[in-house]
XYZ file of N, CA and C in Angstrom:
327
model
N 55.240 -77.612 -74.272
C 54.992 -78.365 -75.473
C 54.291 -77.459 -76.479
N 54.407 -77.658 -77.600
C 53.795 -76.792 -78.542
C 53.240 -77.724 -79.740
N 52.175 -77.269 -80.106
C 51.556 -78.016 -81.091
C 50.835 -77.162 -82.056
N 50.698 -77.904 -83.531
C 49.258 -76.832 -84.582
C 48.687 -77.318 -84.611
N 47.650 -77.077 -84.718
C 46.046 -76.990 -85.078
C 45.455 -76.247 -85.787
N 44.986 -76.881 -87.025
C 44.326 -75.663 -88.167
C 42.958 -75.521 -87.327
N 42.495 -74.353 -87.516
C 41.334 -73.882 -87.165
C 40.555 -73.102 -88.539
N 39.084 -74.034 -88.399
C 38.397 -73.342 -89.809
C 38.611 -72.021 -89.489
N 38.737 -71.459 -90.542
C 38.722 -69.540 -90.850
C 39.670 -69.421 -90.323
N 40.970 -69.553 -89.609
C 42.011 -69.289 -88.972
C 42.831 -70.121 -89.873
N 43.851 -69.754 -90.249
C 45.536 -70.328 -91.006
C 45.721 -71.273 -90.018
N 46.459 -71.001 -88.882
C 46.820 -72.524 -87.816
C 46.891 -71.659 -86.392
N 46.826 -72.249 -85.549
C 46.859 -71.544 -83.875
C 47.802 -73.221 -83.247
N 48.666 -71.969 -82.451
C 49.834 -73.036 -82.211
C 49.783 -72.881 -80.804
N 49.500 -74.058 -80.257
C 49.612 -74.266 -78.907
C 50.973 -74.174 -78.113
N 51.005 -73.061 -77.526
C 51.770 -72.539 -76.492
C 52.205 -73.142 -75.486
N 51.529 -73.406 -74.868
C 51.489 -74.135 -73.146
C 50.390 -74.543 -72.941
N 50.286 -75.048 -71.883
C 48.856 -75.826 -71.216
C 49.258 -76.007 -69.846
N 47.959 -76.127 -69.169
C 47.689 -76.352 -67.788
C 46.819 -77.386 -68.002
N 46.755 -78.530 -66.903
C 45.667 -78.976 -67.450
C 45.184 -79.421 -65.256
N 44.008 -79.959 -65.150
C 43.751 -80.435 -63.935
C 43.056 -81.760 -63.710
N 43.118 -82.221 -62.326
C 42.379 -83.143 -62.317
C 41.172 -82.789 -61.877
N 39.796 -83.300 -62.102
C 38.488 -82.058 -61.228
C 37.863 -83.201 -60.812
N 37.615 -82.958 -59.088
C 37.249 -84.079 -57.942
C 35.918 -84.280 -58.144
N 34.708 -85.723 -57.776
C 33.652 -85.559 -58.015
C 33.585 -85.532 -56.773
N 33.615 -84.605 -55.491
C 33.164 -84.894 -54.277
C 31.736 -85.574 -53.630
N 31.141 -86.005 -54.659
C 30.012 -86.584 -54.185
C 30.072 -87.861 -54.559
N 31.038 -88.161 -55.539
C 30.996 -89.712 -55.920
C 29.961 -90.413 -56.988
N 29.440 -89.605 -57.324
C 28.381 -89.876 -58.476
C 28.681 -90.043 -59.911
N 29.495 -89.201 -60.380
C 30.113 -89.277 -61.705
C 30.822 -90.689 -62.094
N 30.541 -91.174 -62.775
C 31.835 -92.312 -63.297
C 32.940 -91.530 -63.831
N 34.060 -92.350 -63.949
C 34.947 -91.665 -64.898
C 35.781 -90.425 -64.197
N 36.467 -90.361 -64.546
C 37.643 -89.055 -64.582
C 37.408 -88.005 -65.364
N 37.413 -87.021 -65.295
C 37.302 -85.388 -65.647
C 38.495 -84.972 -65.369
N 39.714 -84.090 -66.353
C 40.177 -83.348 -66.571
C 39.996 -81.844 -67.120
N 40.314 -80.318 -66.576
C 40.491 -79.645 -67.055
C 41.919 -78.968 -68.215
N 41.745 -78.392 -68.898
C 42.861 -78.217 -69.889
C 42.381 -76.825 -70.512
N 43.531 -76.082 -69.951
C 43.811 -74.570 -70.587
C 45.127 -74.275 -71.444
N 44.441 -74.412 -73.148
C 45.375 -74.581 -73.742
C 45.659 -73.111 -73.900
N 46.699 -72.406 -74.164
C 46.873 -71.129 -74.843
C 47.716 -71.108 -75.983
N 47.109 -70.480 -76.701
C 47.201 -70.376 -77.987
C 47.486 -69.019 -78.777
N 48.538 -69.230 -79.903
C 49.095 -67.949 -80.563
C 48.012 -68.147 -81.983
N 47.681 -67.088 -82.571
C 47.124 -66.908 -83.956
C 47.969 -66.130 -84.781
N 47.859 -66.152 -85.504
C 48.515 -64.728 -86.632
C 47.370 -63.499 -86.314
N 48.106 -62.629 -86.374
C 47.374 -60.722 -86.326
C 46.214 -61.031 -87.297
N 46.008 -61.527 -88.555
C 45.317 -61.232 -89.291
C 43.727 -62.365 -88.891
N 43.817 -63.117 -88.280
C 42.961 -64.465 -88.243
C 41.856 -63.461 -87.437
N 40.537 -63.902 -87.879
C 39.539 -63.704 -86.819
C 39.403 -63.693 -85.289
N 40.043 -64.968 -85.360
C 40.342 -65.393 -83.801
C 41.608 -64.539 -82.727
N 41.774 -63.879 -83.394
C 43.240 -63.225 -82.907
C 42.798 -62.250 -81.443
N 43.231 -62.223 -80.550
C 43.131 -60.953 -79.888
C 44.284 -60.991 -79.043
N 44.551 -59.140 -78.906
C 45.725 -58.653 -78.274
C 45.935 -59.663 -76.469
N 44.678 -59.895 -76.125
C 45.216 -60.563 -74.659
C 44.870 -61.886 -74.677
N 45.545 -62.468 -75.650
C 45.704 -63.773 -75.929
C 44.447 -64.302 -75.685
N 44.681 -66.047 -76.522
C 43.271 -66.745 -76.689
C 43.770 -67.813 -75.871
N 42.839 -68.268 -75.363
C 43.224 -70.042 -74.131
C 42.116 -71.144 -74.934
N 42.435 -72.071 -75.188
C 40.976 -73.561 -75.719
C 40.905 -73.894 -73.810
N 39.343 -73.827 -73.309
C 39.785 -74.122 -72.068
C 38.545 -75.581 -72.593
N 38.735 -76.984 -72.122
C 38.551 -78.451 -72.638
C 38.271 -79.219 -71.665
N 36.940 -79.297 -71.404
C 36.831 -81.050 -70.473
C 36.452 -81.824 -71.167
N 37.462 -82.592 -70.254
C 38.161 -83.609 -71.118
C 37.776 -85.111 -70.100
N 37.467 -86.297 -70.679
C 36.352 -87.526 -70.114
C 37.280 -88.672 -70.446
N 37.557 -89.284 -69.088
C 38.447 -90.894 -68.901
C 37.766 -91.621 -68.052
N 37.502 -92.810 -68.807
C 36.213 -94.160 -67.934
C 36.925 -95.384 -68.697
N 38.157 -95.836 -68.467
C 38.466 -96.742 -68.971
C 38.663 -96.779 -70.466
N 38.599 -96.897 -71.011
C 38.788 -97.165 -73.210
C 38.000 -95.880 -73.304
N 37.189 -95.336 -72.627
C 36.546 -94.166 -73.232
C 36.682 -92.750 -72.616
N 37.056 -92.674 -73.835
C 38.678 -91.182 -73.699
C 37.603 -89.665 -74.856
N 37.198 -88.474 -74.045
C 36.651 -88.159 -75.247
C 36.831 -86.769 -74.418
N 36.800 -85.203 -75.002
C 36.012 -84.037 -75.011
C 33.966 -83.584 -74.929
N 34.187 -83.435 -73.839
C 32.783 -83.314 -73.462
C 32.546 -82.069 -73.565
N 33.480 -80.668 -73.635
C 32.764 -79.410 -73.687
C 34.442 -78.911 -74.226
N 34.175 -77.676 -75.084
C 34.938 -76.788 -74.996
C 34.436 -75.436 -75.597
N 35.485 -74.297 -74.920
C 35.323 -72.825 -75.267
C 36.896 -72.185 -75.703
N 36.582 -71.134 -76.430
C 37.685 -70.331 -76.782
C 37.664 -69.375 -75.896
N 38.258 -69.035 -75.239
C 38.187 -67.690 -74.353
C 39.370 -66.830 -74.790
N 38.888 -65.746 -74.273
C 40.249 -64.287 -74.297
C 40.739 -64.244 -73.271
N 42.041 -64.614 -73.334
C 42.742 -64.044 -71.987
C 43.067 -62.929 -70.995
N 42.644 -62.012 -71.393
C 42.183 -60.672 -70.501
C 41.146 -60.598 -69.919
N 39.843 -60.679 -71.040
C 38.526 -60.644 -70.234
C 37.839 -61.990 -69.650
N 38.255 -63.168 -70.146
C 37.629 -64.527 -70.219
C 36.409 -64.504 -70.819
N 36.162 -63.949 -71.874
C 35.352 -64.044 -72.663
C 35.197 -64.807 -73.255
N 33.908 -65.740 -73.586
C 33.724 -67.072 -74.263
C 33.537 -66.170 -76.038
N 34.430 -66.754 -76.675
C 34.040 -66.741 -78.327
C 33.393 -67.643 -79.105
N 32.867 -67.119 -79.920
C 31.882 -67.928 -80.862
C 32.484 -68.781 -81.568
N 33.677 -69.615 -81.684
C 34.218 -70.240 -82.655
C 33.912 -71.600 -82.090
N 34.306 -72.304 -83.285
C 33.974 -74.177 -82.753
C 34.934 -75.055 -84.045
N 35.830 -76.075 -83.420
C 36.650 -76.952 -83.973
C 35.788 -77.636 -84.794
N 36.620 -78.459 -86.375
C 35.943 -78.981 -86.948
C 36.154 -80.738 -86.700
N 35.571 -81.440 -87.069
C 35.227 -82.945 -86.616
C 36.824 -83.109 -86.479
N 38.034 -83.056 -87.426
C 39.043 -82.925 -87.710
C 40.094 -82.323 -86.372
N 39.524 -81.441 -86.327
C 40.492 -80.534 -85.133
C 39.996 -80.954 -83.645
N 39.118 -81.121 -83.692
C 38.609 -82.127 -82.768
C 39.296 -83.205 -82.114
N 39.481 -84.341 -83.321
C 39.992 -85.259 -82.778
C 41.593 -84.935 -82.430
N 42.071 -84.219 -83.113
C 43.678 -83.756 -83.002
C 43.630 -83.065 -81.680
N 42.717 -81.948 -80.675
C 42.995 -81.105 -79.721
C 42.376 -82.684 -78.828
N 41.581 -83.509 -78.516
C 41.527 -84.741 -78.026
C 42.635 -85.076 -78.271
N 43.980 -86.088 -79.211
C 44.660 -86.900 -78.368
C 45.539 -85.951 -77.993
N 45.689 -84.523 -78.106
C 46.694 -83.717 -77.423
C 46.719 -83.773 -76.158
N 45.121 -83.990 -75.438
C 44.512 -83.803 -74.289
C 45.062 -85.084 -73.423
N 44.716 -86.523 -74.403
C 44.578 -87.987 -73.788
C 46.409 -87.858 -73.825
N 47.240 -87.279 -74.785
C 48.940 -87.684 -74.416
C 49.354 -86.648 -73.539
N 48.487 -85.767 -72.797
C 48.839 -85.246 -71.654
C 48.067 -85.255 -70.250
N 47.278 -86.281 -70.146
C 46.577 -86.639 -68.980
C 47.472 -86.723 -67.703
N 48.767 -87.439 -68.316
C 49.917 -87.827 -67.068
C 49.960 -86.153 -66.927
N 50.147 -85.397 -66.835
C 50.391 -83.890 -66.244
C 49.512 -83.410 -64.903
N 48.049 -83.904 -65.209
C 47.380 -83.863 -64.126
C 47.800 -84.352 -62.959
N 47.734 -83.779 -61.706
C 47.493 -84.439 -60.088
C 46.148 -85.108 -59.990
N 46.057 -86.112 -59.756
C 45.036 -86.722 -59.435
C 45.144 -87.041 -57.859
């Protein structure tokens, strides 16, 4: 699946592929469902965000019934897994969320 997403200071980063997971609470304490989601993502050469060994949005992602939300995310580099300093705006936000919630069915639970 492929999708855009404007990113402040970046023109648009177009979602490539994704992985996404289901992540177990083996202790039973957590409410709710936790998903992981490794989006990877193309930039243009010129964008800040750009690097030669690709960029991944890696996203946990929070299901408890009606309440569907992003609890953490990072930009990483795909070579080193390096966390980058960038951060979605209220806007891109909610757009990389329902990308997340219309691909929950992908997960194994």
């Amino acid at each position: 699946m492929t999708s855009t997403v404007a990113i402040e200071g970046v023109t648009t980063m177009n979602i490539t592929s994704y992985s996404v997971e289901y992540i177990q609470d083996p202790t039973g304490i957590l409410t709710g469902d936790r998903y992981e989601f490794f989006l990877d993502i193309n930039v243009d050469e010129e964008d800040e965000l750009y690097s030669e060994n690709g960029i991944k949005l890696r996203v946990l992602y929070f299901k408890n019934g009606e309440d569907e939300r992003i609890l953490n995310y990072h930009f990483v580099e795909g070579g080193s897994g390096t966390i980058l300093d960038f951060a979605l705006d209220e806007d891109e936000e909610k757009t990389v969320s329902a990308f997340c919630r219309d691909n929950l069915s992908q997960a194994e639970e």
